[in-house]
């Protein structure tokens, strides 16, 4: 098949970019021709003989995300119109382009996010708050338009499917759930005898229980607030490691104000999250809104007990107390303190829960996910071909004359 995928980037440094990178990589390995409409494509994909990069250039002077997205939508649509006859399938991602698609994958539902009490427009005043409201409102409208102009909507979790039905008016019968995958070789449990990088780097003894948190910490969406509040109530042997850019973040000062300066370690942006995860004792992520964050799967694959909330889409993969823990709510401070305390007191419990998580993650490889997309492409193409009307010989002769 000749498959065209439209996304901002095919790269491993972002969630949506990683998903589309893995799909493209698999399709190329299967012998398909893959057309990548993007602003950034990983070199190992672009140099493949079956790969065709249709580069969308965004001028440097276009600064805001709203305007940059509009430039991408317009320019990608022009490229799709220009090359449309080359494609068997067009796979878009949300409201990313002004051209119709055969498959539209939804990673984030702006129609749902704007209704959240944690949307930044509700806490930020002035121009910034207005901008955030405009950004989400426009994205919600673009997504709705894109979902109406596609043959199949892919939801990356049941959480996303429910949001699409309830908040974006997408008919349930047009939605298919395809869970994101994980690299079970990159994200693996720490090996016996392997040096624990986090303990060595931070100078922490084996008696310390290390919880790990990663994500955007400029706003409160990831709910680092709750984790810091839990640390206050936990014994001093509990430490928290936070990976995420601290530029413009209120949390380093908050940790100091709570008296946690020596027990909370802000490491800034990190490109070695896989190392961080396998060296941690617990992964704590009670985000207020996350449709299907890759880091949950990555923590499970790393053999680290996961503590999350039902407001995180892939919490549906957690069996309470078996391969992780789901808090009663994203406000459940007492529940978080209790779970972290129990895990911190029992190495056996951490190992049992962590290994159960690893076993579950092994069933969710990137290859399995990509094969599901490939099967969907085939189904759509076959259905479309079956609907095409083939004229009888007499009709053909008449048209030729």
Coordinates of C-alpha atoms in Angstrom, one line a residue:
X1 CA 0.0 0.0 0.0
X2 CA 0.9 3.6 -0.4
X3 CA 0.2 5.2 3.0
X4 CA 0.4 8.9 3.8
X5 CA 0.7 9.9 7.5
X6 CA 0.3 13.6 8.5
X7 CA 1.7 14.7 11.8
X8 CA 4.0 17.5 13.0
X9 CA 6.9 15.2 13.6
X10 CA 8.0 11.6 13.3
X11 CA 10.4 11.5 16.2
X12 CA 10.9 9.8 19.6
X13 CA 11.0 13.0 21.7
X14 CA 7.2 13.5 21.8
X15 CA 4.2 11.3 22.5
X16 CA 2.3 11.7 19.2
X17 CA 5.6 11.9 17.3
X18 CA 6.7 8.6 18.8
X19 CA 3.5 6.8 18.0
X20 CA 3.7 7.9 14.3
X21 CA 7.4 7.2 14.2
X22 CA 6.7 3.6 15.2
X23 CA 3.8 3.2 12.8
X24 CA 5.9 4.5 9.9
X25 CA 8.9 2.3 10.9
X26 CA 6.8 -0.8 11.0
X27 CA 5.1 0.0 7.6
X28 CA 8.4 0.6 5.9
X29 CA 9.7 -2.7 7.3
X30 CA 6.6 -4.5 5.9
X31 CA 7.4 -3.2 2.4
X32 CA 4.8 -0.4 2.2
X33 CA 5.6 3.0 0.7
X34 CA 5.1 5.6 3.4
X35 CA 4.6 9.3 2.6
X36 CA 5.4 11.4 5.7
X37 CA 3.9 14.9 5.7
X38 CA 5.6 16.6 8.6
X39 CA 8.0 19.4 9.8
X40 CA 10.5 17.0 11.3
X41 CA 11.3 13.4 10.3
X42 CA 13.8 11.2 12.1
X43 CA 16.8 10.5 9.8
X44 CA 16.5 6.7 10.0
X45 CA 13.0 7.0 8.5
X46 CA 13.7 9.6 5.9
X47 CA 16.6 7.7 4.4
X48 CA 14.6 4.5 4.0
X49 CA 14.2 3.6 0.3
X50 CA 10.4 3.3 0.6
X51 CA 10.0 6.6 2.5
X52 CA 8.9 9.8 0.9
X53 CA 9.1 13.0 3.0
X54 CA 6.8 15.9 2.1
X55 CA 8.3 18.6 4.3
X56 CA 6.0 21.3 5.8
X57 CA 8.2 24.3 6.5
X58 CA 7.0 26.7 9.2
X59 CA 8.6 30.2 9.0
X60 CA 10.6 31.1 12.0
X61 CA 8.7 34.4 12.5
X62 CA 5.5 32.4 13.2
X63 CA 5.7 32.2 17.0
X64 CA 2.4 31.2 18.6
X65 CA 1.2 27.6 18.5
X66 CA -2.2 28.7 17.1
X67 CA -0.6 30.3 14.1
X68 CA 2.0 27.6 13.6
X69 CA -0.7 25.0 13.6
X70 CA -2.7 27.0 11.0
X71 CA 0.4 27.3 8.7
X72 CA 0.9 23.5 9.0
X73 CA -2.8 22.8 8.3
X74 CA -2.8 24.9 5.2
X75 CA 0.5 23.8 3.8
X76 CA -0.1 20.1 4.5
X77 CA -3.5 20.3 2.8
X78 CA -1.8 21.8 -0.3
X79 CA 0.7 19.0 -0.4
X80 CA -2.0 16.4 0.0
X81 CA -4.0 17.8 -2.9
X82 CA -0.9 17.9 -5.0
X83 CA 0.0 14.2 -4.4
X84 CA -3.4 12.7 -3.6
X85 CA -3.4 10.2 -6.5
X86 CA -0.3 8.6 -5.0
X87 CA -2.0 7.5 -1.8
X88 CA -4.1 4.5 -0.9
X89 CA -4.7 5.7 2.6
X90 CA -4.3 9.1 4.3
X91 CA -3.8 8.9 8.1
X92 CA -4.2 12.3 9.9
X93 CA -3.8 13.1 13.7
X94 CA -6.6 15.2 15.1
X95 CA -7.3 18.6 13.5
X96 CA -3.9 18.8 12.0
X97 CA -4.7 19.5 8.3
X98 CA -7.4 21.0 6.2
X99 CA -7.6 17.9 3.9
X100 CA -9.9 15.0 4.5
X101 CA -8.5 11.6 5.7
X102 CA -9.3 7.9 5.7
X103 CA -8.1 7.5 9.3
X104 CA -7.9 10.2 12.0
X105 CA -6.1 9.3 15.2
X106 CA -7.2 11.2 18.3
X107 CA -4.5 11.5 21.0
X108 CA -6.1 14.4 22.9
X109 CA -9.7 15.6 23.0
X110 CA -9.8 19.4 23.3
X111 CA -13.6 19.4 23.5
X112 CA -13.2 17.5 26.8
X113 CA -10.1 19.4 28.1
X114 CA -11.8 22.8 27.8
X115 CA -14.5 21.6 30.2
X116 CA -12.0 20.6 32.8
X117 CA -11.7 22.7 36.0
X118 CA -8.0 22.5 35.5
X119 CA -7.9 24.1 32.1
X120 CA -5.3 26.9 32.3
X121 CA -7.9 29.5 31.2
X122 CA -9.6 29.1 34.6
X123 CA -6.5 29.8 36.6
X124 CA -4.5 32.3 34.4
X125 CA -5.7 35.9 34.1
X126 CA -5.3 38.4 31.4
X127 CA -3.9 37.7 27.9
X128 CA -2.4 34.3 28.7
X129 CA -5.8 33.0 30.0
X130 CA -7.6 34.3 26.9
X131 CA -5.0 32.8 24.6
X132 CA -5.3 29.4 26.3
X133 CA -9.1 29.5 25.9
X134 CA -8.8 30.5 22.2
X135 CA -6.2 27.8 21.6
X136 CA -8.3 25.0 23.0
X137 CA -11.6 26.3 21.5
X138 CA -10.1 26.5 18.0
X139 CA -8.5 23.0 18.4
X140 CA -11.8 21.6 19.5
X141 CA -13.5 22.9 16.4
X142 CA -10.7 21.8 14.0
X143 CA -10.9 18.3 15.6
X144 CA -14.6 18.1 15.1
X145 CA -14.3 19.1 11.5
X146 CA -11.5 16.5 10.9
X147 CA -13.6 13.7 12.6
X148 CA -16.5 14.5 10.3
X149 CA -14.2 14.3 7.2
X150 CA -12.7 10.9 7.9
X151 CA -13.8 7.2 7.4
X152 CA -12.5 5.9 10.8
X153 CA -11.6 7.6 14.0
X154 CA -8.9 6.0 16.1
X155 CA -9.0 6.5 19.9
X156 CA -5.8 5.8 21.7
X157 CA -7.7 4.6 24.8
X158 CA -11.2 3.8 26.0
X159 CA -10.9 7.1 27.9
X160 CA -10.5 8.9 24.6
X161 CA -13.3 7.0 23.0
X162 CA -15.7 8.0 25.8
X163 CA -14.6 11.7 25.5
X164 CA -15.1 11.7 21.7
X165 CA -18.6 10.3 22.2
X166 CA -19.7 12.5 25.1
X167 CA -17.8 15.8 24.4
X168 CA -17.1 15.8 20.6
X169 CA -20.3 14.2 19.3
X170 CA -18.5 11.5 17.4
X171 CA -20.7 8.5 16.6
X172 CA -19.6 5.5 18.5
X173 CA -19.8 3.2 15.5
X174 CA -17.1 5.2 13.7
X175 CA -14.5 4.9 16.6
X176 CA -11.9 2.1 16.9
X177 CA -9.7 1.9 20.0
X178 CA -6.0 1.2 19.3
X179 CA -3.8 1.4 22.4
X180 CA -0.4 3.0 22.2
X181 CA 2.6 0.7 22.5
X182 CA 5.9 0.7 24.4
X183 CA 9.5 -0.3 23.6
X184 CA 10.0 -3.2 26.0
X185 CA 13.8 -3.3 25.3
X186 CA 14.4 0.4 25.9
X187 CA 12.1 0.4 29.0
X188 CA 13.1 -2.6 31.1
X189 CA 13.6 -3.5 34.8
X190 CA 17.0 -2.8 36.3
X191 CA 19.2 -5.8 36.0
X192 CA 20.7 -7.7 39.0
X193 CA 24.0 -6.1 39.9
X194 CA 23.4 -3.1 37.6
X195 CA 24.3 0.3 39.1
X196 CA 21.4 2.4 40.2
X197 CA 22.1 5.7 38.4
X198 CA 19.6 7.7 40.5
X199 CA 21.1 6.7 43.8
X200 CA 24.7 7.2 42.6
X201 CA 23.9 10.6 41.0
X202 CA 22.0 11.9 44.0
X203 CA 24.1 10.2 46.7
X204 CA 21.1 8.4 48.2
X205 CA 21.5 5.2 50.2
X206 CA 19.6 2.0 49.5
X207 CA 17.3 2.7 52.5
X208 CA 15.7 5.7 50.7
X209 CA 12.6 5.0 48.7
X210 CA 12.6 6.9 45.4
X211 CA 9.4 8.0 43.8
X212 CA 9.7 9.3 40.2
X213 CA 7.6 11.9 38.4
X214 CA 8.0 13.3 34.9
X215 CA 6.1 15.7 32.7
X216 CA 5.3 19.3 32.0
X217 CA 5.6 21.1 35.4
X218 CA 4.8 24.6 34.3
X219 CA 1.1 24.1 35.0
X220 CA -0.9 22.0 37.5
X221 CA -2.3 19.6 34.8
X222 CA 0.0 16.7 35.8
X223 CA -0.9 17.2 39.5
X224 CA 2.6 17.5 41.0
X225 CA 0.8 19.5 43.7
X226 CA -0.7 16.3 45.2
X227 CA 2.6 14.4 45.1
X228 CA 4.4 17.2 47.0
X229 CA 1.6 17.3 49.6
X230 CA 2.0 13.5 50.0
X231 CA 5.7 13.9 50.5
X232 CA 5.0 16.2 53.5
X233 CA 3.1 13.5 55.2
X234 CA 5.5 10.7 54.5
X235 CA 8.6 9.7 56.5
X236 CA 11.9 11.3 55.6
X237 CA 13.2 8.1 53.9
X238 CA 10.8 9.0 51.0
X239 CA 12.4 11.1 48.3
X240 CA 10.9 12.4 45.0
X241 CA 12.8 12.8 41.7
X242 CA 11.2 15.2 39.2
X243 CA 12.1 15.2 35.5
X244 CA 10.8 18.2 33.5
X245 CA 12.0 21.7 32.6
X246 CA 11.8 24.0 35.6
X247 CA 11.8 27.1 33.4
X248 CA 8.7 29.0 34.5
X249 CA 7.7 26.3 36.9
X250 CA 6.3 27.2 40.4
X251 CA 7.2 23.8 41.9
X252 CA 10.8 24.2 43.0
X253 CA 9.7 27.1 45.2
X254 CA 6.7 25.2 46.4
X255 CA 8.8 22.3 47.5
X256 CA 11.1 24.6 49.5
X257 CA 8.1 26.3 51.1
X258 CA 6.8 22.9 52.1
X259 CA 10.1 22.1 53.8
X260 CA 11.0 19.5 51.1
X261 CA 14.1 21.1 49.7
X262 CA 16.4 18.1 50.6
X263 CA 13.9 15.4 49.7
X264 CA 12.6 16.6 46.3
X265 CA 15.2 16.6 43.5
X266 CA 14.4 18.6 40.3
X267 CA 16.6 17.3 37.5
X268 CA 15.2 19.5 34.7
X269 CA 14.5 18.2 31.2
X270 CA 16.0 14.7 30.7
X271 CA 16.5 12.6 27.6
X272 CA 17.3 9.5 29.7
X273 CA 13.8 8.8 31.2
X274 CA 14.2 5.1 30.6
X275 CA 17.2 5.0 32.9
X276 CA 15.4 7.1 35.5
X277 CA 12.4 4.8 35.5
X278 CA 14.3 1.6 36.0
X279 CA 16.2 3.1 38.8
X280 CA 13.1 4.3 40.7
X281 CA 11.2 2.4 43.3
X282 CA 7.8 3.9 42.4
X283 CA 6.3 5.9 39.6
X284 CA 3.7 8.4 40.7
X285 CA 1.5 10.1 38.2
X286 CA -2.0 11.3 39.4
X287 CA -2.5 13.7 36.4
X288 CA -5.7 15.7 36.2
X289 CA -6.1 15.0 32.5
X290 CA -4.1 12.7 30.3
X291 CA -5.8 10.6 27.6
X292 CA -3.0 8.0 27.2
X293 CA 0.4 9.1 28.3
X294 CA 3.2 6.9 27.1
X295 CA 5.1 7.2 30.4
X296 CA 2.5 5.0 32.2
X297 CA 3.3 2.1 29.8
X298 CA 7.0 2.9 30.0
X299 CA 6.9 2.7 33.8
X300 CA 5.0 -0.6 33.7
X301 CA 7.6 -2.0 31.2
X302 CA 10.3 -0.8 33.6
X303 CA 9.0 -3.0 36.3
X304 CA 8.2 -0.1 38.6
X305 CA 4.9 0.1 40.6
X306 CA 2.6 2.7 39.1
X307 CA 0.4 4.9 41.2
X308 CA -2.1 7.0 39.1
X309 CA -5.7 8.2 38.9
X310 CA -8.7 7.4 36.8
X311 CA -8.3 10.8 35.1
X312 CA -5.3 9.1 33.3
X313 CA -6.6 7.2 30.3
X314 CA -4.4 4.1 30.5
X315 CA -5.2 3.6 34.2
X316 CA -7.7 1.2 32.6
X317 CA -4.8 -1.1 32.2
X318 CA -4.2 -1.2 36.0
X319 CA -5.6 -4.0 38.1
X320 CA -5.7 -2.5 41.6
X321 CA -3.0 -3.8 43.8
X322 CA -1.9 -6.4 41.2
X323 CA 0.1 -4.4 38.6
X324 CA -0.3 -0.9 40.0
X325 CA -2.7 1.3 42.0
X326 CA -5.5 3.7 41.0
X327 CA -6.4 6.5 43.5
X328 CA -10.0 7.0 44.4
X329 CA -9.7 10.4 42.7
X330 CA -7.0 12.9 41.6
X331 CA -7.6 14.6 44.9
X332 CA -7.0 11.5 47.0
X333 CA -4.2 12.7 49.2
X334 CA -4.8 10.2 52.0
X335 CA -4.9 7.3 49.5
X336 CA -1.7 8.5 47.8
X337 CA 0.1 8.7 51.2
X338 CA -1.1 5.2 52.2
X339 CA -0.1 3.5 48.9
X340 CA 3.4 5.2 48.8
X341 CA 3.9 4.3 52.5
X342 CA 3.0 0.6 51.9
X343 CA 5.2 0.4 48.9
X344 CA 8.1 2.2 50.6
X345 CA 7.9 -0.3 53.5
X346 CA 8.0 -3.4 51.4
X347 CA 10.6 -4.4 48.8
X348 CA 8.7 -7.6 48.2
X349 CA 5.5 -5.7 47.4
X350 CA 7.3 -3.4 45.0
X351 CA 8.9 -6.3 43.2
X352 CA 5.6 -8.3 42.9
X353 CA 3.6 -5.3 41.6
X354 CA 6.4 -4.2 39.4
X355 CA 6.9 -7.5 37.7
X356 CA 3.1 -7.9 37.1
X357 CA 3.2 -4.5 35.4
X358 CA 6.1 -5.7 33.3
X359 CA 4.3 -8.8 32.2
X360 CA 1.3 -6.7 31.1
X361 CA 3.5 -4.2 29.2
X362 CA 5.1 -7.1 27.3
X363 CA 1.8 -7.6 25.5
X364 CA 1.7 -4.0 24.3
X365 CA 4.6 -3.7 21.9
X366 CA 4.9 -1.0 19.3
X367 CA 4.8 -3.7 16.6
X368 CA 1.4 -5.0 17.8
X369 CA 0.0 -1.5 17.8
X370 CA 1.4 -0.7 14.3
X371 CA 0.0 -4.0 13.0
X372 CA -3.4 -3.0 14.2
X373 CA -3.2 0.3 12.2
X374 CA -2.0 -1.7 9.2
X375 CA -5.0 -4.0 9.4
X376 CA -7.3 -1.0 9.7
X377 CA -5.8 0.6 6.5
X378 CA -6.4 -2.7 4.6
X379 CA -10.0 -2.9 5.8
X380 CA -10.7 0.6 4.7
X381 CA -9.1 0.2 1.3
X382 CA -11.0 -3.1 0.7
X383 CA -14.3 -1.6 1.7
X384 CA -13.7 1.5 -0.5
X385 CA -12.7 -0.7 -3.5
X386 CA -15.9 -2.9 -3.0
X387 CA -18.0 0.2 -3.3
X388 CA -16.5 1.4 -6.6
X389 CA -18.8 0.8 -9.6
X390 CA -17.1 -1.0 -12.5
X391 CA -18.8 -0.1 -15.8
X392 CA -19.9 -2.9 -18.2
X393 CA -18.0 -3.4 -21.4
X394 CA -20.6 -1.6 -23.4
X395 CA -20.4 1.4 -21.1
X396 CA -16.6 1.5 -21.4
X397 CA -16.8 1.3 -25.2
X398 CA -19.3 4.2 -25.1
X399 CA -17.0 6.3 -23.0
X400 CA -14.1 5.6 -25.3
X401 CA -16.1 6.7 -28.3

